[in-house]
mmCIF file of C-alpha atoms and ligand atoms in Angstrom:
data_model
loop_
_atom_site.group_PDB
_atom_site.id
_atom_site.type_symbol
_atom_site.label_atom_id
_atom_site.label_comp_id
_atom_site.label_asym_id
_atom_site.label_seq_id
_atom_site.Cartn_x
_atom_site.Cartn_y
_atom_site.Cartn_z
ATOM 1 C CA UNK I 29 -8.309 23.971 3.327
ATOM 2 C CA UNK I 30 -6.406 23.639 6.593
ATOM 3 C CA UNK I 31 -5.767 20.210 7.297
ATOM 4 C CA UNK I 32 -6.293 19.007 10.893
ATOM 5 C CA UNK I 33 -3.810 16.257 12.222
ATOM 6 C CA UNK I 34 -5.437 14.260 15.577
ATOM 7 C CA UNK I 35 -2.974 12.086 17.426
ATOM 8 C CA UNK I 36 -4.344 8.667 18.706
ATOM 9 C CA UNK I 37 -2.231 7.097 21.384
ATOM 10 C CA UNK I 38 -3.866 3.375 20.407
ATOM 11 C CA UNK I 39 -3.293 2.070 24.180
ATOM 12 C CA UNK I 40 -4.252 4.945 26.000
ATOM 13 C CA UNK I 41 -6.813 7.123 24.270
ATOM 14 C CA UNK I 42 -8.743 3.771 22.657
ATOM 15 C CA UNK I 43 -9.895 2.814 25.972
ATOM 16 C CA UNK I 44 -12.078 5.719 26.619
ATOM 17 C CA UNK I 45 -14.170 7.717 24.564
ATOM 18 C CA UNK I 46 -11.703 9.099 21.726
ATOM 19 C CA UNK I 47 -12.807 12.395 20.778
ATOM 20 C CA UNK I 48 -10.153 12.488 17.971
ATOM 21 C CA UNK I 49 -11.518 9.338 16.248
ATOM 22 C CA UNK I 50 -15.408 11.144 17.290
ATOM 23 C CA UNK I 51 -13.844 14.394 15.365
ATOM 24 C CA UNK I 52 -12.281 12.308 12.390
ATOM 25 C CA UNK I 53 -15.876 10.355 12.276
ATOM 26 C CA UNK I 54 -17.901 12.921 12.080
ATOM 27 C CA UNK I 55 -15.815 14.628 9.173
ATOM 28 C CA UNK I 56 -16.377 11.862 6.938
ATOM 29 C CA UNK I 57 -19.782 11.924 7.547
ATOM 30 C CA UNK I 58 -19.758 14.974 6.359
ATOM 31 C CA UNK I 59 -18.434 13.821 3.155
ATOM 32 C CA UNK I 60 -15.193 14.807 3.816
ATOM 33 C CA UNK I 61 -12.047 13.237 3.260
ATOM 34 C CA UNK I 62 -9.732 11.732 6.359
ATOM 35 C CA UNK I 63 -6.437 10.233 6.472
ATOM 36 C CA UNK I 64 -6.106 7.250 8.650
ATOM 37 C CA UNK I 65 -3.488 4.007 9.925
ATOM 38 C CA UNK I 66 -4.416 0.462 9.110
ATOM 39 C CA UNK I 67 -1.947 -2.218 9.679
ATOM 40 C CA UNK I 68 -0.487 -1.983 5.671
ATOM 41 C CA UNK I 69 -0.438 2.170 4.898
ATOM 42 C CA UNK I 70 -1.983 5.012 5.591
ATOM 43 C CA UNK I 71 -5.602 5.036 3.839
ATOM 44 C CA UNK I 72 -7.472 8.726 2.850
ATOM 45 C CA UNK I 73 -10.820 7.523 3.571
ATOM 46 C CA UNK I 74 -14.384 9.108 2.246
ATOM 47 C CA UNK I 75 -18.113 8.167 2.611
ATOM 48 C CA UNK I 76 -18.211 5.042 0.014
ATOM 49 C CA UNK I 77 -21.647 5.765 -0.993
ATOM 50 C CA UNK I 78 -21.437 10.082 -1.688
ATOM 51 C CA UNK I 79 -19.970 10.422 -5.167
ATOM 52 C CA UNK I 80 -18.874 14.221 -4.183
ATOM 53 C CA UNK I 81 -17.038 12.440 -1.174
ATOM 54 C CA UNK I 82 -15.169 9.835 -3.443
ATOM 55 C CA UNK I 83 -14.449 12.750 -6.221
ATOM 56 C CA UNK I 84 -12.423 14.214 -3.494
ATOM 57 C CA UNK I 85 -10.397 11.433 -3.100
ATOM 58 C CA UNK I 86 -9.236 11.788 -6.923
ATOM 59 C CA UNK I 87 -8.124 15.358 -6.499
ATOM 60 C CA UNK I 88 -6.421 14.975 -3.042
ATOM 61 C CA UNK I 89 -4.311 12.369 -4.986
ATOM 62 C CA UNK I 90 -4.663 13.584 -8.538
ATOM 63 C CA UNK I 91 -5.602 9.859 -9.023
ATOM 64 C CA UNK I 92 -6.603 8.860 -12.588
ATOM 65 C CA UNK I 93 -10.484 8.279 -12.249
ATOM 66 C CA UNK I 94 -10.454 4.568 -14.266
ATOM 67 C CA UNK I 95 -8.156 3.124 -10.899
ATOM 68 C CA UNK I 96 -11.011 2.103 -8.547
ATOM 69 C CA UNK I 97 -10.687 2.081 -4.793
ATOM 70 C CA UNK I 98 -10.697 -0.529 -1.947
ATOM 71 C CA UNK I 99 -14.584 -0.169 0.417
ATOM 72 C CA UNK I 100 -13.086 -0.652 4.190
ATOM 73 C CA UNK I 101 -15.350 -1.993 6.364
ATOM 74 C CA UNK I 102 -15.283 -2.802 10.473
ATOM 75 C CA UNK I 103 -18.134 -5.672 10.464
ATOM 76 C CA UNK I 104 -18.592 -8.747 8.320
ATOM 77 C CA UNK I 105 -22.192 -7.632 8.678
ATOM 78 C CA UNK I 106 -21.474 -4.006 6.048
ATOM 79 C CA UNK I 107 -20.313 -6.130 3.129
ATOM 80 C CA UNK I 108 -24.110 -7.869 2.173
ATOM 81 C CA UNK I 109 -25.398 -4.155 1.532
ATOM 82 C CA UNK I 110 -23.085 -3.618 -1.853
ATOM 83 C CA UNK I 111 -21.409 -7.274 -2.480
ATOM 84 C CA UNK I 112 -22.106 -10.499 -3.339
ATOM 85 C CA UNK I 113 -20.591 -13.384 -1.881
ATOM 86 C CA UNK I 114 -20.797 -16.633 -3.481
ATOM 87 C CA UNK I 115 -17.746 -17.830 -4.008
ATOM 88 C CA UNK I 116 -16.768 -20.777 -0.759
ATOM 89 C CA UNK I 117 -13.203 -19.559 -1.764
ATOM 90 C CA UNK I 118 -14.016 -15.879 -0.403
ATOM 91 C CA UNK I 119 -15.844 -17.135 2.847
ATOM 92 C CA UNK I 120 -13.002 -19.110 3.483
ATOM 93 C CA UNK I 121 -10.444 -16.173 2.566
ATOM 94 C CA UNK I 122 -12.794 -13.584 4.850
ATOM 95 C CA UNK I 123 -12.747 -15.928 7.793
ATOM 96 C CA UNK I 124 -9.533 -16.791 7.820
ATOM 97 C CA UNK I 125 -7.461 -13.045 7.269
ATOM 98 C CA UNK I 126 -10.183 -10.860 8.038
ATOM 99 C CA UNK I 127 -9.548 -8.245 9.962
ATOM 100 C CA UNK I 128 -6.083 -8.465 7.749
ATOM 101 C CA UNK I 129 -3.992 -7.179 4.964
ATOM 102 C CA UNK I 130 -6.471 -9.173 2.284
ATOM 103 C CA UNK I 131 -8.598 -7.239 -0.592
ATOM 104 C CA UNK I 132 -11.251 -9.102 -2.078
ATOM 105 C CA UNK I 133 -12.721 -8.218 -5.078
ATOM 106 C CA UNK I 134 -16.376 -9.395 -5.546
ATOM 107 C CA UNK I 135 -19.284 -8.912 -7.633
ATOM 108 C CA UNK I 136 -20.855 -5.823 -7.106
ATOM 109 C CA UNK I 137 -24.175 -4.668 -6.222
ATOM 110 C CA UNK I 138 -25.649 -2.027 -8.283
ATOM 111 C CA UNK I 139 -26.987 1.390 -6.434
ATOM 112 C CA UNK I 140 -25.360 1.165 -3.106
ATOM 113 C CA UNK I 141 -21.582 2.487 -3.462
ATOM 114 C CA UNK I 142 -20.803 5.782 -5.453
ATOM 115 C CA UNK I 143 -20.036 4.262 -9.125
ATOM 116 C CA UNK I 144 -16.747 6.591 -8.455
ATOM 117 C CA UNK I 145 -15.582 4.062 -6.432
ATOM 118 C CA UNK I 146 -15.703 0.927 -8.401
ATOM 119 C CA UNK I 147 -14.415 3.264 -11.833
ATOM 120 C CA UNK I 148 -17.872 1.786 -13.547
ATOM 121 C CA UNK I 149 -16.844 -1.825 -12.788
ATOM 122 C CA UNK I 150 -19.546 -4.217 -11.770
ATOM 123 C CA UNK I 151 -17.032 -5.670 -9.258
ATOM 124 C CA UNK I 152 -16.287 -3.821 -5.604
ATOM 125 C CA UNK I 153 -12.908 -4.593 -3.393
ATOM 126 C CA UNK I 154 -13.587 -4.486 -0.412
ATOM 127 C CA UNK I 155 -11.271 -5.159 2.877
ATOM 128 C CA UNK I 156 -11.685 -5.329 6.684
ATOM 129 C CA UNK I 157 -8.184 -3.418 8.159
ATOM 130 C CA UNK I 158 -6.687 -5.006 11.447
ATOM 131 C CA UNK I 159 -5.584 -1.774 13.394
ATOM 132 C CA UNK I 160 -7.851 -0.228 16.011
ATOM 133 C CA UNK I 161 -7.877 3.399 15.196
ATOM 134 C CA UNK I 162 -9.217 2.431 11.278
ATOM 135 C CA UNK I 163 -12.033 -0.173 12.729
ATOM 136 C CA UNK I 164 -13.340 2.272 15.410
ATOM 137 C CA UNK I 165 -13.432 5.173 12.848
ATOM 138 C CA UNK I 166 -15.500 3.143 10.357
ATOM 139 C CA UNK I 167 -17.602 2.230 12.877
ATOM 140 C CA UNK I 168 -18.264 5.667 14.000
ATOM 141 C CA UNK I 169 -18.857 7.075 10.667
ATOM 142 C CA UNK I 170 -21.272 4.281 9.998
ATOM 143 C CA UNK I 171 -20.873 4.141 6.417
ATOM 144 C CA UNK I 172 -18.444 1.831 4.450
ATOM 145 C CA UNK I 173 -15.044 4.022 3.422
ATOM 146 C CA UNK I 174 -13.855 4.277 0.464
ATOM 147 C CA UNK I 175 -9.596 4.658 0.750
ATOM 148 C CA UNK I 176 -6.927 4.184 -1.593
ATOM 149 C CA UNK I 177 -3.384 4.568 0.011
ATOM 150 C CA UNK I 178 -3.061 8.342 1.758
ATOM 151 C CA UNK I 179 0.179 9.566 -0.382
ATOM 152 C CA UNK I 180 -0.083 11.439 -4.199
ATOM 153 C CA UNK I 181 -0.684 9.185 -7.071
ATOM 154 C CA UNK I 182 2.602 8.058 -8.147
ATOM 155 C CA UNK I 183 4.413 8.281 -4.728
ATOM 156 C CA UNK I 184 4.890 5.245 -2.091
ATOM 157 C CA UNK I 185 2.662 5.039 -0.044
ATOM 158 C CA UNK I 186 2.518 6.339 3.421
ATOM 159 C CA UNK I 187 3.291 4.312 6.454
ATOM 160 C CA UNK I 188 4.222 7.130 9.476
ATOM 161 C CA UNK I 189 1.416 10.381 9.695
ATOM 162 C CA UNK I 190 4.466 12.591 8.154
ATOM 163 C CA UNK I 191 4.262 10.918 5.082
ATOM 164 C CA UNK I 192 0.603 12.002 4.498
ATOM 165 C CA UNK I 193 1.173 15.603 5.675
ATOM 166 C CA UNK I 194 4.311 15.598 3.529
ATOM 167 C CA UNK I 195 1.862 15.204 0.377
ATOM 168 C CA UNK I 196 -1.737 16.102 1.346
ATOM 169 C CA UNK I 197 -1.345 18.744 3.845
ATOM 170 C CA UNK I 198 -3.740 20.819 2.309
ATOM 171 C CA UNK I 199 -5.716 19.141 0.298
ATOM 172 C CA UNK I 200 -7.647 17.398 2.812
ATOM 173 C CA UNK I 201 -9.617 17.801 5.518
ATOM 174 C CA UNK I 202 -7.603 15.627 8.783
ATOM 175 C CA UNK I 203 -5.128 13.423 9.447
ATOM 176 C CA UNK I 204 -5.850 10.458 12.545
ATOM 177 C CA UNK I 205 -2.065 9.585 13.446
ATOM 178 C CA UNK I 206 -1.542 6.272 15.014
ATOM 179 C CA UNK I 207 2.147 6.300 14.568
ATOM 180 C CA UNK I 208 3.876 4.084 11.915
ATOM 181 C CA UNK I 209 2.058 1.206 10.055
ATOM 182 C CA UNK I 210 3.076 -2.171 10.946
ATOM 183 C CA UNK I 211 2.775 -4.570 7.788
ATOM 184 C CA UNK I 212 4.377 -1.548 5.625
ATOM 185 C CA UNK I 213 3.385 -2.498 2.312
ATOM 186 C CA UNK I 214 -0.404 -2.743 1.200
ATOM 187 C CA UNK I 215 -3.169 -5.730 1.284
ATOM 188 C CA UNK I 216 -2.361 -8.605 -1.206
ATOM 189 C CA UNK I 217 -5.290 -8.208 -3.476
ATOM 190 C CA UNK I 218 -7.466 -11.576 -4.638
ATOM 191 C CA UNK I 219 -10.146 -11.531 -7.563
ATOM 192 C CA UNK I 220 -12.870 -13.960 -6.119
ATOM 193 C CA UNK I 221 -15.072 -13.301 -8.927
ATOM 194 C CA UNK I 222 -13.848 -16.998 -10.619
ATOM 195 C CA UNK I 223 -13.430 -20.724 -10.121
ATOM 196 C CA UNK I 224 -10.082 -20.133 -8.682
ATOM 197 C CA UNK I 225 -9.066 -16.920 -6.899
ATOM 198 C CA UNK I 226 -6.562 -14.703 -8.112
ATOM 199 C CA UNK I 227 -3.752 -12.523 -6.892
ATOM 200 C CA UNK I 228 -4.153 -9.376 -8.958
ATOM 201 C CA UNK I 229 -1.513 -7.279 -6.577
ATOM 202 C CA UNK I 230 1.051 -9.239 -4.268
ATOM 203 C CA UNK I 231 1.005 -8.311 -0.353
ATOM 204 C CA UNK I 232 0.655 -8.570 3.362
ATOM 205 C CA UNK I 233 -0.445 -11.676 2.792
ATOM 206 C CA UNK I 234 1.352 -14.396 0.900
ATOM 207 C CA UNK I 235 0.384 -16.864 -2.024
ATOM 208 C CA UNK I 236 1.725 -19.781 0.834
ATOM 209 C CA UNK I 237 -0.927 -18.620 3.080
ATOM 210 C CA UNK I 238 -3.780 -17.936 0.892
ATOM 211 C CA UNK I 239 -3.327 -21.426 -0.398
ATOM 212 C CA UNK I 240 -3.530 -22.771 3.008
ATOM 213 C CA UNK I 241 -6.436 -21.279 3.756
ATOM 214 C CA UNK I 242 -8.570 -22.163 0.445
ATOM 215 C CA UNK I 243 -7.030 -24.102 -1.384
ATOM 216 C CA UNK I 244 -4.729 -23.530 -5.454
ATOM 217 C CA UNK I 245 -4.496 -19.639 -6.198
ATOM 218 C CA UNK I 246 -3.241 -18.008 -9.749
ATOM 219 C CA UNK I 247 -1.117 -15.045 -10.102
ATOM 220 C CA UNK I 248 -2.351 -12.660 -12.258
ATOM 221 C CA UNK I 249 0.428 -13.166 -15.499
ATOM 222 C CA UNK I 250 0.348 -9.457 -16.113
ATOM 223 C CA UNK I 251 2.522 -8.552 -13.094
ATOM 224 C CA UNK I 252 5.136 -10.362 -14.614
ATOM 225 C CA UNK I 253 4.583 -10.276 -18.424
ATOM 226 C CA UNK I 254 5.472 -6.749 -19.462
ATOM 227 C CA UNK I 255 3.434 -7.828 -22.717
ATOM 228 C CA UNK I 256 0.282 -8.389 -20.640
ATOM 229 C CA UNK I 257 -1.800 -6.194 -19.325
ATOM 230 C CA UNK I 258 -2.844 -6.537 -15.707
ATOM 231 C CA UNK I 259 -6.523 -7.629 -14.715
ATOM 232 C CA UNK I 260 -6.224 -4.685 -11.706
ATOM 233 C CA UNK I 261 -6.794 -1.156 -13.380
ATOM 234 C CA UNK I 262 -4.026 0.395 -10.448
ATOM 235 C CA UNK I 263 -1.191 -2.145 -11.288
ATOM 236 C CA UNK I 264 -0.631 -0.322 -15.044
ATOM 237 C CA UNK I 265 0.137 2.375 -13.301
ATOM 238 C CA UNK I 266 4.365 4.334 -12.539
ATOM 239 C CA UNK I 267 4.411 4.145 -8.867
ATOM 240 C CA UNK I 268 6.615 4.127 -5.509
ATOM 241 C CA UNK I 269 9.276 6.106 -7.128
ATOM 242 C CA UNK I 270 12.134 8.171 -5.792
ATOM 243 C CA UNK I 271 12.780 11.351 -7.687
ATOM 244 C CA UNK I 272 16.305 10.032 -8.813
ATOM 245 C CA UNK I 273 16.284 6.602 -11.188
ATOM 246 C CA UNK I 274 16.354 3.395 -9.320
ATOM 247 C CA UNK I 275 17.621 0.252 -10.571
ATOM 248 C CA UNK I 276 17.605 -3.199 -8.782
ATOM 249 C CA UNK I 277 20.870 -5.188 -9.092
ATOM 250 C CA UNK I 278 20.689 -9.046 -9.203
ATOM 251 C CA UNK I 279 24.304 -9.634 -7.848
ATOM 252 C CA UNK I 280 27.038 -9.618 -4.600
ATOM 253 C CA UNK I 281 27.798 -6.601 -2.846
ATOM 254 C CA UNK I 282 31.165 -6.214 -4.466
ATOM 255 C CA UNK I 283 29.104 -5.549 -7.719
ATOM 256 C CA UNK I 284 27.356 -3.471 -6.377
ATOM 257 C CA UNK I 285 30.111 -1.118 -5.299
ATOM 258 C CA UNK I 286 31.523 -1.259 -8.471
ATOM 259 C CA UNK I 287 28.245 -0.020 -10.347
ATOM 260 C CA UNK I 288 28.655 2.763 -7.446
ATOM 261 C CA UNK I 289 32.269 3.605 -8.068
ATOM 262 C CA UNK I 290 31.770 3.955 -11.673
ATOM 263 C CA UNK I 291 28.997 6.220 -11.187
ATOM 264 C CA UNK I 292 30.625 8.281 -8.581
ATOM 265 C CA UNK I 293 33.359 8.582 -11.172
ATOM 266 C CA UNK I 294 31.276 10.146 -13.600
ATOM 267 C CA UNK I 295 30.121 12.534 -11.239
ATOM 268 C CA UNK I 296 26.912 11.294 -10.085
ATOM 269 C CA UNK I 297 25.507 11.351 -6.550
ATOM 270 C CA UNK I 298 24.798 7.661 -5.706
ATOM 271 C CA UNK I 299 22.768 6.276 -3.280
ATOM 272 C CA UNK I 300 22.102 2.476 -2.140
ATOM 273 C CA UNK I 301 19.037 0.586 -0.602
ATOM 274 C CA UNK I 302 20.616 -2.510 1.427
ATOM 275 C CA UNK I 303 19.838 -4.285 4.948
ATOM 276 C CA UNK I 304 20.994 -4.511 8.575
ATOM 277 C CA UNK I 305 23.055 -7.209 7.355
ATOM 278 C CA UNK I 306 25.274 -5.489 4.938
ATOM 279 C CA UNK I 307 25.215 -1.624 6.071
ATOM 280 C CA UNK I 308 28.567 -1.839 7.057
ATOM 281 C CA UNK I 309 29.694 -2.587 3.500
ATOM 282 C CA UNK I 310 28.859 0.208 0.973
ATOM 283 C CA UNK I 311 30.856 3.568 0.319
ATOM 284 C CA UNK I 312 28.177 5.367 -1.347
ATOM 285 C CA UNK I 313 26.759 9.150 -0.993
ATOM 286 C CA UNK I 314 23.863 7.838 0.304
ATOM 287 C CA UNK I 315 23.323 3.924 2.237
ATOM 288 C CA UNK I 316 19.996 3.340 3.663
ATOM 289 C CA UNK I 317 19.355 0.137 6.077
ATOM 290 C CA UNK I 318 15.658 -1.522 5.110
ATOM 291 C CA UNK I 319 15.016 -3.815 8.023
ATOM 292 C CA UNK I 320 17.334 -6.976 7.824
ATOM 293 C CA UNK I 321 17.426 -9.360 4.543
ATOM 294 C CA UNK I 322 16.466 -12.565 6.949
ATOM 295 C CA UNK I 323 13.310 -11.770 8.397
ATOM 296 C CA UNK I 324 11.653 -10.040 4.954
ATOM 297 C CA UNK I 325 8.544 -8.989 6.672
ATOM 298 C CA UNK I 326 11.302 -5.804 8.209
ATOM 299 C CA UNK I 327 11.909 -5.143 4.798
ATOM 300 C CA UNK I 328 8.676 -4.912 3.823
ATOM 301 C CA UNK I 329 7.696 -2.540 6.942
ATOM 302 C CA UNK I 330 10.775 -0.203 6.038
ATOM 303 C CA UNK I 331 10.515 0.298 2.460
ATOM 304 C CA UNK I 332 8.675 3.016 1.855
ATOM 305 C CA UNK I 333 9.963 5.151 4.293
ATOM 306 C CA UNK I 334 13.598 4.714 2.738
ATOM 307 C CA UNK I 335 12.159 5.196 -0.613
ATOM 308 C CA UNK I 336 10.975 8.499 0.212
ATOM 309 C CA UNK I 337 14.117 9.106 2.195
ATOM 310 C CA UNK I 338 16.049 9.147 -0.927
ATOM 311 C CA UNK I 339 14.626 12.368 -1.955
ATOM 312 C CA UNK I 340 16.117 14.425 0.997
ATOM 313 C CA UNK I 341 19.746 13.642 -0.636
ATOM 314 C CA UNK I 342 18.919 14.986 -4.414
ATOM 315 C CA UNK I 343 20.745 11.977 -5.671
ATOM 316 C CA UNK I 344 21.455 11.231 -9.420
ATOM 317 C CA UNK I 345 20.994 7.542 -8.856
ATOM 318 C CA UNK I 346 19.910 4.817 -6.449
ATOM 319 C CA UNK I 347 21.026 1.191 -6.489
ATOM 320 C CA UNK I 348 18.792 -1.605 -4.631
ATOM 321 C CA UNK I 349 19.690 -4.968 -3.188
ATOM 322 C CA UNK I 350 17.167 -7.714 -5.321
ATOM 323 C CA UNK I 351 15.479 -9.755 -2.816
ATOM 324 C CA UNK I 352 13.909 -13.459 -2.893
ATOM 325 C CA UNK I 353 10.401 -13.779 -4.185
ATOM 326 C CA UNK I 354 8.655 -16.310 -2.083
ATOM 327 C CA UNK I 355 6.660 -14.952 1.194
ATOM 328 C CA UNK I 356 6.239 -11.446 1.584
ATOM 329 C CA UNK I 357 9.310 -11.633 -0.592
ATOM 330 C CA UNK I 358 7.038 -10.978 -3.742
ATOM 331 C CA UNK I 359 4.910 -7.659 -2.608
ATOM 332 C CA UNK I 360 8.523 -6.075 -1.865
ATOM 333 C CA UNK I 361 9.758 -6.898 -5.379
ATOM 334 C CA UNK I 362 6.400 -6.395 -7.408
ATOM 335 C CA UNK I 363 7.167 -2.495 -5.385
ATOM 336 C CA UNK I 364 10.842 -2.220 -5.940
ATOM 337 C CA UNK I 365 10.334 -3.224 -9.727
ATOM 338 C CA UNK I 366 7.549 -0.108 -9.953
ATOM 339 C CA UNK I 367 9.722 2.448 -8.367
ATOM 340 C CA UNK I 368 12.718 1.092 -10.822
ATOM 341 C CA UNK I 369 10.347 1.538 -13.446
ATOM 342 C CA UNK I 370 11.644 -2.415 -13.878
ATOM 343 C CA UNK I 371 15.363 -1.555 -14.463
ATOM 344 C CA UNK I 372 17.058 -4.302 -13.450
ATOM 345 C CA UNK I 373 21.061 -5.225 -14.624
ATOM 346 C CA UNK I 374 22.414 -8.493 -14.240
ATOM 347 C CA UNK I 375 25.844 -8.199 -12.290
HETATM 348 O O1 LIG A 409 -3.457 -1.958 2.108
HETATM 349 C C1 LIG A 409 -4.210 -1.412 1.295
HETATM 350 O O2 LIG A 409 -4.849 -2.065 0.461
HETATM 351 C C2 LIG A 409 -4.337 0.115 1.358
HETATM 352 C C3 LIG A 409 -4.985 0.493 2.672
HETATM 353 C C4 LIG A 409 -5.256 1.981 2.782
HETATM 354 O O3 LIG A 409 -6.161 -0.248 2.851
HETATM 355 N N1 LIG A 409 -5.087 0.604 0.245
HETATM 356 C C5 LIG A 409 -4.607 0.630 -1.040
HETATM 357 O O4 LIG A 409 -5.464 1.186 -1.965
HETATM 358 O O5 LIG A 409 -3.537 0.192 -1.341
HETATM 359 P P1 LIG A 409 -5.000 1.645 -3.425
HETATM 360 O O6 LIG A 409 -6.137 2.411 -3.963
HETATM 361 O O7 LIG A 409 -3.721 2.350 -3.346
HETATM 362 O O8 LIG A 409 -4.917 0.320 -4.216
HETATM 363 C C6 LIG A 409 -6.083 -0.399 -4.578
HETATM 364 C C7 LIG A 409 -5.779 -1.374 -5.661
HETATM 365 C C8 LIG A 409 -5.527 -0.687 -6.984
HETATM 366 O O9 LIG A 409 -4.486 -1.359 -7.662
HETATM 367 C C9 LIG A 409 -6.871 -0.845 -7.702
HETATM 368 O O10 LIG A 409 -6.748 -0.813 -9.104
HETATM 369 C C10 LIG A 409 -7.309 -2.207 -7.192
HETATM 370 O O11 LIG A 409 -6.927 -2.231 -5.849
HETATM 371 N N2 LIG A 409 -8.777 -2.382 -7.299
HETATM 372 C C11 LIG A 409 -9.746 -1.706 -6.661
HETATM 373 N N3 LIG A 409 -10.967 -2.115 -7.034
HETATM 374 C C12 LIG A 409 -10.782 -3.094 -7.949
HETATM 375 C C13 LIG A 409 -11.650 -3.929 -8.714
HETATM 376 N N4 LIG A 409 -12.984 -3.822 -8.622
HETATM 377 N N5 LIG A 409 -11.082 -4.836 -9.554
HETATM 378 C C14 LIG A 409 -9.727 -4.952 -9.642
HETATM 379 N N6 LIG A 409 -8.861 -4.196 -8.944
HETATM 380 C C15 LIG A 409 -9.368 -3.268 -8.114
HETATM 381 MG MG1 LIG A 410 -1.901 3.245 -3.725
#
């Protein structure tokens, strides 16, 4: 399959007719499968309610087929035809963030959506993206979309159009580039399928806020608890990693360099994931700036990219900077513990 990349200038071409987004549409009616921006990542969207159109989803990504996928919608108006909503907590989550980075996972209803998409659950996550390209193309397709992140299963996800070619070229049928994602890591997800709402995977938007908005919230205790499993099938999952090990080091920069200069001294290529702040610092094979360590939401938006950036230096092994875990603070560490495959050492 040749895959076709369209490139969406959002201020210019969104004014007018776009025939890109028309193209991109009318492909996923079709039942195929597109890649497109939202304001988190890069989503490979299908026809939520084909089950041939969500199957290709799975092989695009080799995806395991029990990790269900997020329903995008454009209008509040979509979600009555395949959720139920009677939880206050959700209304007040939806009117507050949506359009936003927020998943909500709700109680589904049965005979609408592809079963492929929920994995068999009877609950549905569904989200309303805040970036122009993604709302006009759901619009125009005129079905909800079914889109898990746009990279292969196991790899971070994609935040520039390169990214998606980089894995899916191929294996799918177009690519709508909008340039890079802002937010940079993907929509905090909230079970509201309870009494209280709960965070089943940290994100764009942060515990603070969601409690502002509707009151106490619970973090699922299997993100933490390595002896718990988590209540979100996708979280179980390896994911975000470079090819060479990662570990996250809670200590200064001078330990730091020392982990580096002992592994340089056995011969390893060594490569370090730091901030504006401290680039200067580091003599390493490899030293790669992630936004700046006092304004986290840069980190967040950078991350991925240097991730994957690793992997043009064949390293032997990658040290990261820890960071705080309070605001966005905790989506960046629930991703940098995944791609470390939770190696941490205390300096
Ligand atoms: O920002 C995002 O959320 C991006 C963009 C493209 O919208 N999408 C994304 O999708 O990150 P994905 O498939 O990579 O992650 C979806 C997560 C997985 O961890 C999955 O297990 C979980 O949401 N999920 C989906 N449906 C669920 C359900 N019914 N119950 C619990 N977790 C669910
Ligand atoms: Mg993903």
């Amino acid at each position: 399959m040749k895959t076709k990349v369209w490139t969406v200038d959002v201020k210019r071409d969104l004014s007018t007719n776009c025939p890109q987004i028309a193209q991109a549409a009318r492909l996923l009616q079709q039942n195929e499968t597109v890649a497109f921006p939202t304001e988190t990542v890069y989503g490979l969207g299908a026809n939520a309610k084909h089950s041939e159109a969500v199957a290709k989803i799975y092989e695009a990504k080799g995806r395991p087929s029990d990790n269900p996928l997020i329903v995008h919608i454009a209008e509040i108006e979509q979600l009555a035809e395949f959720a139920e909503v009677d939880s206050p907590q959700a209304e007040m989550l939806m009117k507050r963030f949506w359009p936003g980075p927020l998943t909500l996972v709700l109680p589904c209803k049965p005979g609408v959506l592809s079963t492929r998409v929920t994995a068999g659950l009877d609950t549905v996550a569904v989200r309303m993206p805040d970036h122009p390209v993604a709302l006009e193309l759901i619009r125009q397709a005129g079905v909800p979309v079914a889109a898990p992140s746009a990279n292969l299963s196991g790899k971070p996800s994609p935040t520039k159009a390169e990214h998606v070619v980089n894995d899916l070229n191929g294996r799918i049928a177009g690519v709508v580039d909008g340039g890079p994602t802002g937010v940079g890591v993907e929509s905090t997800v909230v079970s509201c399928t309870g009494e209280i709402p709960v965070i089943l995977r940290p994100g764009g938007v942060t515990k603070e806020q969601l409690e502002e908005a509707a009151g106490p919230v619970l973090i699922d205790q299997g993100l933490t608890d390595e002896k718990k499993a988590p209540m979100s099938p996708g979280m179980k999952y390896t994911h975000y990693a470079p090819e060479a090990p990662l570990a996250i080091v809670n200590g200064g920069v001078e330990d730091i360099q020392r982990l580096i200069d002992q592994y340089q001294k056995d011969g390893m290529k060594v490569g370090v994931l730091t901030t504006e702040e401290r680039a200067d610092v580091y003599q390493a094979d490899a030293v790669r700036i992630c936004g700046r360590r006092d304004r986290l939401e840069t980190v967040a938006a950078g991350l991925y990219d240097v991730l994957r950036s690793f992997d043009e230096e064949r390293l032997d092994f990658i040290f990261a900077e820890s960071f705080p875990e309070e605001g966005v603070g905790r989506a960046i560490m629930n991703r940098l513990l995944k791609a470390a495959g939770h190696r941490v050492i205390e300096a």
